Coordinates of C-alpha atoms in Angstrom, one line a residue:
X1 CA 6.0 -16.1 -13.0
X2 CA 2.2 -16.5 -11.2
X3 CA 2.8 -17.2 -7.4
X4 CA 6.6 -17.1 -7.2
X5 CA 8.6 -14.2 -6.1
X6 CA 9.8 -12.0 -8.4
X7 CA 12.5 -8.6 -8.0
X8 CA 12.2 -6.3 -11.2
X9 CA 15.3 -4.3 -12.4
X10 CA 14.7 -1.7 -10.3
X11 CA 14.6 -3.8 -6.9
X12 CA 11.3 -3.8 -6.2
X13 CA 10.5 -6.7 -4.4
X14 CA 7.2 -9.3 -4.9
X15 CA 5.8 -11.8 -2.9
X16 CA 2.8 -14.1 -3.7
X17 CA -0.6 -13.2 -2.2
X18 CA -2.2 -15.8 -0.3
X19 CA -5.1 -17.7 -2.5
X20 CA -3.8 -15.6 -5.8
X21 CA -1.5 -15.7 -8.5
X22 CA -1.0 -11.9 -8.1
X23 CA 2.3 -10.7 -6.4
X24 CA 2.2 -8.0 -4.0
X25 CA 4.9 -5.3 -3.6
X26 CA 7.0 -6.6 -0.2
X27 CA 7.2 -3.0 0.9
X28 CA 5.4 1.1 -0.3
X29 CA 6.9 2.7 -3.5
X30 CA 9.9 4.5 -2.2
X31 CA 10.9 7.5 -2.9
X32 CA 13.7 6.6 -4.4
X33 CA 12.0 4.3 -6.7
X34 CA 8.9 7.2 -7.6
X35 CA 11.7 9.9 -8.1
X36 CA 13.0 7.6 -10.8
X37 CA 9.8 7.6 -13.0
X38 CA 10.0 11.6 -12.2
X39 CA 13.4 11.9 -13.9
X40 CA 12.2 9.5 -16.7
X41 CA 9.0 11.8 -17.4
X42 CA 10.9 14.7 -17.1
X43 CA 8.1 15.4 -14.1
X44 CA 8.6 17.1 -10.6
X45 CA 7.1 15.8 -7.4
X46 CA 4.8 18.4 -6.4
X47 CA 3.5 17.6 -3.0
X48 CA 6.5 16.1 -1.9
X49 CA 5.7 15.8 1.6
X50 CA 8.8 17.5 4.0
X51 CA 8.8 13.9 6.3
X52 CA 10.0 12.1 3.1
X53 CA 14.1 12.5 4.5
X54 CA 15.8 9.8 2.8
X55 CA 15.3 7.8 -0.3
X56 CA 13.9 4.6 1.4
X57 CA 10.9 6.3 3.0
X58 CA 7.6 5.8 1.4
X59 CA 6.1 7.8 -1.2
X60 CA 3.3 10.0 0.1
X61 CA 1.6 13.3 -1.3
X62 CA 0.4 11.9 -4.5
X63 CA -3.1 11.3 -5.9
X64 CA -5.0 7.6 -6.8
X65 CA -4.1 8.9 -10.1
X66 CA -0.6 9.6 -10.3
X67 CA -0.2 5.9 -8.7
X68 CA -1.6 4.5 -11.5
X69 CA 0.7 6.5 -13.9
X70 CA 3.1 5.4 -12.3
X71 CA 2.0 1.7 -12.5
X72 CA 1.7 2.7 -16.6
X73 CA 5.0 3.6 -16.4
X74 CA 6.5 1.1 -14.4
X75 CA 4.7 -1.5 -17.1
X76 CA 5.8 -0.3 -19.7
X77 CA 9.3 0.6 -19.2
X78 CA 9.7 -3.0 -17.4
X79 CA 8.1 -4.5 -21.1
X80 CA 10.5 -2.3 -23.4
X81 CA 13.4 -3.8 -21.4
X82 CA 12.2 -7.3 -22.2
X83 CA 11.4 -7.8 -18.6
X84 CA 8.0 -8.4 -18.1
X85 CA 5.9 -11.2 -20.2
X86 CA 3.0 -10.8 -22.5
X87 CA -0.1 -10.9 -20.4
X88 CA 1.5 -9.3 -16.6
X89 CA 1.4 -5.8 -15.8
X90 CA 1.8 -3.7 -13.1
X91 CA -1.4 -1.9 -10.9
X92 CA -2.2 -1.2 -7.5
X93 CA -4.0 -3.7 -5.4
X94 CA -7.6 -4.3 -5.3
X95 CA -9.7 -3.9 -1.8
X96 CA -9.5 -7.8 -1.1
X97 CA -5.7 -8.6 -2.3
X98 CA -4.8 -6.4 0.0
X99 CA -6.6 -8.2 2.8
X100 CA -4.9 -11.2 1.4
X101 CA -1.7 -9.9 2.0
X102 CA -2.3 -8.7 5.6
X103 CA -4.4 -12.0 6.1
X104 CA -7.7 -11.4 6.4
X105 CA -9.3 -13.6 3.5
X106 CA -12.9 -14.4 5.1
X107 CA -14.3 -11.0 3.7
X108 CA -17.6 -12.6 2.0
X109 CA -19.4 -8.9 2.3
X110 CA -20.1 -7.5 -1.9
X111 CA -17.9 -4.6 -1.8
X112 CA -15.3 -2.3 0.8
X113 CA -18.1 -0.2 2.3
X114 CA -19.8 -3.6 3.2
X115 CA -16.4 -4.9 4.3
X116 CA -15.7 -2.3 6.3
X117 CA -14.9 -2.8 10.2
X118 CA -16.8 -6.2 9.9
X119 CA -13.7 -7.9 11.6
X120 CA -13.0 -6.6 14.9
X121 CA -10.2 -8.6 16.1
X122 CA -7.5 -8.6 13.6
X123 CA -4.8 -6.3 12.8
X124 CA -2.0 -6.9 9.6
X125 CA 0.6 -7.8 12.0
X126 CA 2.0 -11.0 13.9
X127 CA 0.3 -12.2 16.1
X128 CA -3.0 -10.6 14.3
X129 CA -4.8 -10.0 17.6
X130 CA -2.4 -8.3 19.3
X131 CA -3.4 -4.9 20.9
X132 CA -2.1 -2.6 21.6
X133 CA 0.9 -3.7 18.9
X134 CA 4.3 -6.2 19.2
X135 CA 7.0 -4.2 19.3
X136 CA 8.4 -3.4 15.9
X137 CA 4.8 -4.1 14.3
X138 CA 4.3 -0.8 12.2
X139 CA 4.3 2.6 12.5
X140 CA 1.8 4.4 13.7
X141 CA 1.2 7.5 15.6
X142 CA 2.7 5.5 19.2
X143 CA 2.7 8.4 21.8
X144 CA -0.9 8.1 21.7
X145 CA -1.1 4.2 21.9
X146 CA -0.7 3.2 25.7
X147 CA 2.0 0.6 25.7
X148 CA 3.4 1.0 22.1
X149 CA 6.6 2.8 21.0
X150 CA 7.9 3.4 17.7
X151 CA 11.4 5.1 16.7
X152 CA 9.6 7.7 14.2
X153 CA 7.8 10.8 14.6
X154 CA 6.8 10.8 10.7
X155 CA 7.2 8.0 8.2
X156 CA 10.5 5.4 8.6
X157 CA 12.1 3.2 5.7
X158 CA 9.9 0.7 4.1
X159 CA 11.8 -1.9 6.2
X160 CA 12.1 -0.1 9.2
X161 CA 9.8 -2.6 11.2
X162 CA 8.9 -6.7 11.0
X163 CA 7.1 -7.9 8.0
X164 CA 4.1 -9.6 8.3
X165 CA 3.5 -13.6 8.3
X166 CA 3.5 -13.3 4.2
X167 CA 6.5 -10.9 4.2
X168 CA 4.5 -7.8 3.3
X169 CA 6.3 -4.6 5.4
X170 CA 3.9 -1.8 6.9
X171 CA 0.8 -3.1 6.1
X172 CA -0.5 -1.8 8.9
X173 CA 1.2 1.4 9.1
X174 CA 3.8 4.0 7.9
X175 CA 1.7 5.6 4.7
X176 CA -1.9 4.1 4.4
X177 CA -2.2 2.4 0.9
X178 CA -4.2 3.1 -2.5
X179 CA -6.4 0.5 -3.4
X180 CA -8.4 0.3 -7.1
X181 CA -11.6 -0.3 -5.9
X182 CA -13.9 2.9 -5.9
X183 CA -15.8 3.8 -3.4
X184 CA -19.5 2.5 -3.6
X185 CA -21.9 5.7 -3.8
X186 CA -19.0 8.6 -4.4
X187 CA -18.0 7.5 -8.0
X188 CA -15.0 9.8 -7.6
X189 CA -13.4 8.6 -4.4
X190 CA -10.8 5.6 -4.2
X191 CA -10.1 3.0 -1.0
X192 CA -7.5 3.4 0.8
X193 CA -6.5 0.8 3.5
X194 CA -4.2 0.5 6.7
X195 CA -3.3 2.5 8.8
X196 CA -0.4 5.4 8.6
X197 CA 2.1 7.5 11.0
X198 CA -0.9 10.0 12.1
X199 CA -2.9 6.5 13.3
X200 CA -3.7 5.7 17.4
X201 CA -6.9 4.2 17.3
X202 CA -7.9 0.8 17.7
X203 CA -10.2 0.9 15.3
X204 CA -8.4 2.6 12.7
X205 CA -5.3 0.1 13.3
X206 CA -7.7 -3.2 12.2
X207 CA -6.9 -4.7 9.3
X208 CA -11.0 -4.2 7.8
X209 CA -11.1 -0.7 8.2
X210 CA -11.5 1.1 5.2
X211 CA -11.0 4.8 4.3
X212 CA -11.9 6.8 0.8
X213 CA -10.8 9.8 -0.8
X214 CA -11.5 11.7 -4.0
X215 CA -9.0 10.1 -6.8
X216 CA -7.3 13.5 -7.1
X217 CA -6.4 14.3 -4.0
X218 CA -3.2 14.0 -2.7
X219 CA -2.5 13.7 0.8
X220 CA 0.8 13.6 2.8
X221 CA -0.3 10.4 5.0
X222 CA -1.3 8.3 1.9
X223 CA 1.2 6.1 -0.7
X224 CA 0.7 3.0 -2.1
X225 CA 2.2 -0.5 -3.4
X226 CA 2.6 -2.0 -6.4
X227 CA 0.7 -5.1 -7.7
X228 CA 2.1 -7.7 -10.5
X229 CA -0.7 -9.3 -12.2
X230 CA -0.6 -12.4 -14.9
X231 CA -3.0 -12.3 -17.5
X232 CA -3.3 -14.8 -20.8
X233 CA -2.1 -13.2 -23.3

């Protein structure tokens, strides 16, 4: 239900977002999780990144699009089940629910370009000012970071590293995220947000830094999570 945590049938874990009555996907789409809508579809994983080594890494080397099948999917096979009300559906995050979720919720600006790199001070970890990161705070590109280690050369297991305050994992690194919001002025680009395994710089790391990319391209540094939103029916 609205702003209680919720695991599906398929163990996919939700937390509330802070100020919403959305739920937020606890960690990425794994692969194990995006291999089963494959099989369901009868559909092959064409840019299967080579860094995806176990089933509990994240999914990576698929388009905005091809997120929001799955979403469609996921939706739809959670409603034929008689698992999901009238009214709630699955979808990936907008720009500012997923600042929610890594805490940064004084965002007044009108859209992501405005937002982005407004805030200069915090990250999506704990404690959110903390550079360069705590230990165990993401996973990010850390033989470039003075001071910061991480146990991966590539992507890690959703749960690899610490969540965040609001229990969200890799927020701030691992795969960056898909977001729904376009891009303003390329009407075929998509926000992305966070940071990823190829990320060292400060500035990249901050929680209001936004990226875009065309809605059909895949790219092997880029997953996403899933949303739960509650509508009236």
């Amino acid at each position: 239900k609205p702003g209680a945590p919720h695991t599906n049938s398929i163990g996919m874990e939700f937390k509330p977002v802070p100020g919403s009555a959305t739920l937020l996907a606890a960690t990425e789409v794994t692969a194990r999780v995006y291999e089963l809508y494959l099989k369901a579809g009868n559909q092959t994983w064409t840019d299967k990144p080579a860094h995806i080594t176990t089933p509990e890494h994240p999914v990576a080397g698929i388009t905005w699009k091809q997120a929001g099948e799955f979403c469609d999917w996921l939706t739809r096979s959670q409603k034929d089940a008689g698992l999901l009300p009238e009214g709630a559906s699955y979808r990936m995050p907008t720009d500012k629910e997923w600042s929610a979720a890594a805490g940064l919720s004084d965002e007044p600006e009108p859209d992501p370009k405005a937002r982005d790199g407004k805030n200069t001070t915090h990250f999506p970890w704990s404690p959110p000012t903390a550079w360069p990161p705590p230990a165990r705070a993401a996973n990010l590109d850390a033989p470039k970071i003075p001071g910061y280690s991480d146990s991966t050369a590539y992507t890690c297991a959703v749960t690899t590293n610490s969540p965040n305050d609001f229990g969200f994992y890799e927020l701030g690194g691992n795969v960056s995220e898909w977001c729904l919001d376009p891009w303003p002025d390329a009407p075929n680009d998509r926000v992305y947000r966070g940071a990823s395994w190829l990320s060292s710089e400060r500035e990249e790391c901050l929680t209001s830094n936004r990226s875009h990319a065309p809605f059909d391209a895949p790219r092997g540094s880029i997953g996403f999570r899933c949303a739960l939103e509650f509508r009236q029916p």
